[in-house]
Amino acid sequence: MSLSAQSIEKKLLSKIPSANDIEKINIYNQLCWKLRSNDPSKSIEYGNRALELINKIKKPKLLSKSYNFLGVTYRNSGNYNKALFYYTKALNNALEYSDSVQIAYSHNNLGGIYRLQGNNPLALKHMLIALKYFEATNDKSGIGFCAVNIGIVYLNEENFKESLKYLDYSLKIRKQINYKQGIALSLY
């Protein structure tokens, strides 16, 4: 783990003793997300701590975000089946509680897994649903990320016209929010 990841982890963990349960869940989720690539085993540990605390305090509406974060960690680790399991749980939970933001992220994440597995029709189905939710909630970061993924699926299918349409859309949105890395990816 990098030195900056260690310092972030240490700083966040120092807040745990004085945090209430909801704050602890947020801290564990932050740790799960921040360590998803650099230290997947710790990321999973913190994600599971968030889930345990959510269940302990009986706040099931909060589960979707933790499920999605764990799914991303498993995807980054190459465990697509486990990622698919968590994304599906996230989507089902988000639908149960009408959580539009997590519905969008769950569909986008499911689409990403199906794309990685080469199932372009199913990937596209989930990504297009996600895009509608991102647009409805005006989540520009989500729109940009989702549109780039749709563009990649169309590129894989050699549908260059649709691919360019979505990549251009992603570029436009990412310029609006000044997301430099995202702009570079959209251009690439």
PDB file of C-alpha atoms in Angstrom, residues 111-174:
ATOM      1  CA  GLY A 111     -23.052  -3.310 -17.404  1.00  0.00           C
ATOM      2  CA  GLY A 112     -19.319  -2.995 -16.790  1.00  0.00           C
ATOM      3  CA  ILE A 113     -19.025  -6.614 -15.653  1.00  0.00           C
ATOM      4  CA  TYR A 114     -21.020  -7.882 -18.617  1.00  0.00           C
ATOM      5  CA  ARG A 115     -18.794  -5.819 -20.940  1.00  0.00           C
ATOM      6  CA  LEU A 116     -15.680  -7.338 -19.392  1.00  0.00           C
ATOM      7  CA  GLN A 117     -17.218 -10.793 -19.852  1.00  0.00           C
ATOM      8  CA  GLY A 118     -17.922 -10.034 -23.524  1.00  0.00           C
ATOM      9  CA  ASN A 119     -21.715  -9.946 -23.170  1.00  0.00           C
ATOM     10  CA  ASN A 120     -22.241  -6.670 -25.053  1.00  0.00           C
ATOM     11  CA  PRO A 121     -26.063  -6.875 -25.364  1.00  0.00           C
ATOM     12  CA  LEU A 122     -26.527  -7.297 -21.608  1.00  0.00           C
ATOM     13  CA  ALA A 123     -23.847  -4.686 -20.908  1.00  0.00           C
ATOM     14  CA  LEU A 124     -25.611  -2.196 -23.144  1.00  0.00           C
ATOM     15  CA  LYS A 125     -29.019  -2.938 -21.602  1.00  0.00           C
ATOM     16  CA  HIS A 126     -27.765  -2.136 -18.080  1.00  0.00           C
ATOM     17  CA  MET A 127     -25.681   0.866 -19.125  1.00  0.00           C
ATOM     18  CA  LEU A 128     -28.541   2.511 -20.998  1.00  0.00           C
ATOM     19  CA  ILE A 129     -30.793   2.096 -17.942  1.00  0.00           C
ATOM     20  CA  ALA A 130     -28.017   3.558 -15.765  1.00  0.00           C
ATOM     21  CA  LEU A 131     -27.625   6.521 -18.106  1.00  0.00           C
ATOM     22  CA  LYS A 132     -31.345   7.363 -17.799  1.00  0.00           C
ATOM     23  CA  TYR A 133     -31.059   7.375 -14.003  1.00  0.00           C
ATOM     24  CA  PHE A 134     -27.859   9.447 -14.058  1.00  0.00           C
ATOM     25  CA  GLU A 135     -29.526  11.964 -16.365  1.00  0.00           C
ATOM     26  CA  ALA A 136     -32.693  12.067 -14.220  1.00  0.00           C
ATOM     27  CA  THR A 137     -30.622  12.836 -11.110  1.00  0.00           C
ATOM     28  CA  ASN A 138     -28.285  15.169 -13.049  1.00  0.00           C
ATOM     29  CA  ASP A 139     -25.248  13.191 -11.874  1.00  0.00           C
ATOM     30  CA  LYS A 140     -22.753  14.550 -14.387  1.00  0.00           C
ATOM     31  CA  SER A 141     -19.892  12.395 -13.176  1.00  0.00           C
ATOM     32  CA  GLY A 142     -22.094   9.320 -13.544  1.00  0.00           C
ATOM     33  CA  ILE A 143     -23.291  10.460 -16.981  1.00  0.00           C
ATOM     34  CA  GLY A 144     -19.711  10.924 -18.174  1.00  0.00           C
ATOM     35  CA  PHE A 145     -18.558   7.564 -16.871  1.00  0.00           C
ATOM     36  CA  CYS A 146     -21.599   5.702 -18.160  1.00  0.00           C
ATOM     37  CA  ALA A 147     -21.504   7.341 -21.609  1.00  0.00           C
ATOM     38  CA  VAL A 148     -17.847   6.379 -22.051  1.00  0.00           C
ATOM     39  CA  ASN A 149     -18.697   2.782 -21.165  1.00  0.00           C
ATOM     40  CA  ILE A 150     -21.551   2.758 -23.678  1.00  0.00           C
ATOM     41  CA  GLY A 151     -19.168   4.158 -26.291  1.00  0.00           C
ATOM     42  CA  ILE A 152     -16.717   1.329 -25.561  1.00  0.00           C
ATOM     43  CA  VAL A 153     -19.447  -1.315 -25.949  1.00  0.00           C
ATOM     44  CA  TYR A 154     -20.476   0.140 -29.305  1.00  0.00           C
ATOM     45  CA  LEU A 155     -16.817   0.288 -30.324  1.00  0.00           C
ATOM     46  CA  ASN A 156     -16.443  -3.410 -29.437  1.00  0.00           C
ATOM     47  CA  GLU A 157     -19.423  -4.095 -31.683  1.00  0.00           C
ATOM     48  CA  GLU A 158     -17.830  -1.963 -34.441  1.00  0.00           C
ATOM     49  CA  ASN A 159     -20.798   0.399 -34.398  1.00  0.00           C
ATOM     50  CA  PHE A 160     -18.576   3.431 -34.820  1.00  0.00           C
ATOM     51  CA  LYS A 161     -21.373   5.974 -35.323  1.00  0.00           C
ATOM     52  CA  GLU A 162     -23.018   5.154 -31.965  1.00  0.00           C
ATOM     53  CA  SER A 163     -19.635   4.815 -30.289  1.00  0.00           C
ATOM     54  CA  LEU A 164     -18.634   8.334 -31.337  1.00  0.00           C
ATOM     55  CA  LYS A 165     -22.022   9.699 -30.288  1.00  0.00           C
ATOM     56  CA  TYR A 166     -21.587   8.460 -26.706  1.00  0.00           C
ATOM     57  CA  LEU A 167     -17.873   9.255 -26.483  1.00  0.00           C
ATOM     58  CA  ASP A 168     -18.617  12.818 -27.634  1.00  0.00           C
ATOM     59  CA  TYR A 169     -21.422  13.036 -25.064  1.00  0.00           C
ATOM     60  CA  SER A 170     -19.032  11.865 -22.356  1.00  0.00           C
ATOM     61  CA  LEU A 171     -16.417  14.400 -23.467  1.00  0.00           C
ATOM     62  CA  LYS A 172     -18.963  17.244 -23.393  1.00  0.00           C
ATOM     63  CA  ILE A 173     -20.115  16.354 -19.865  1.00  0.00           C
ATOM     64  CA  ARG A 174     -16.590  15.864 -18.572  1.00  0.00           C
TER      65      ARG A 174
END
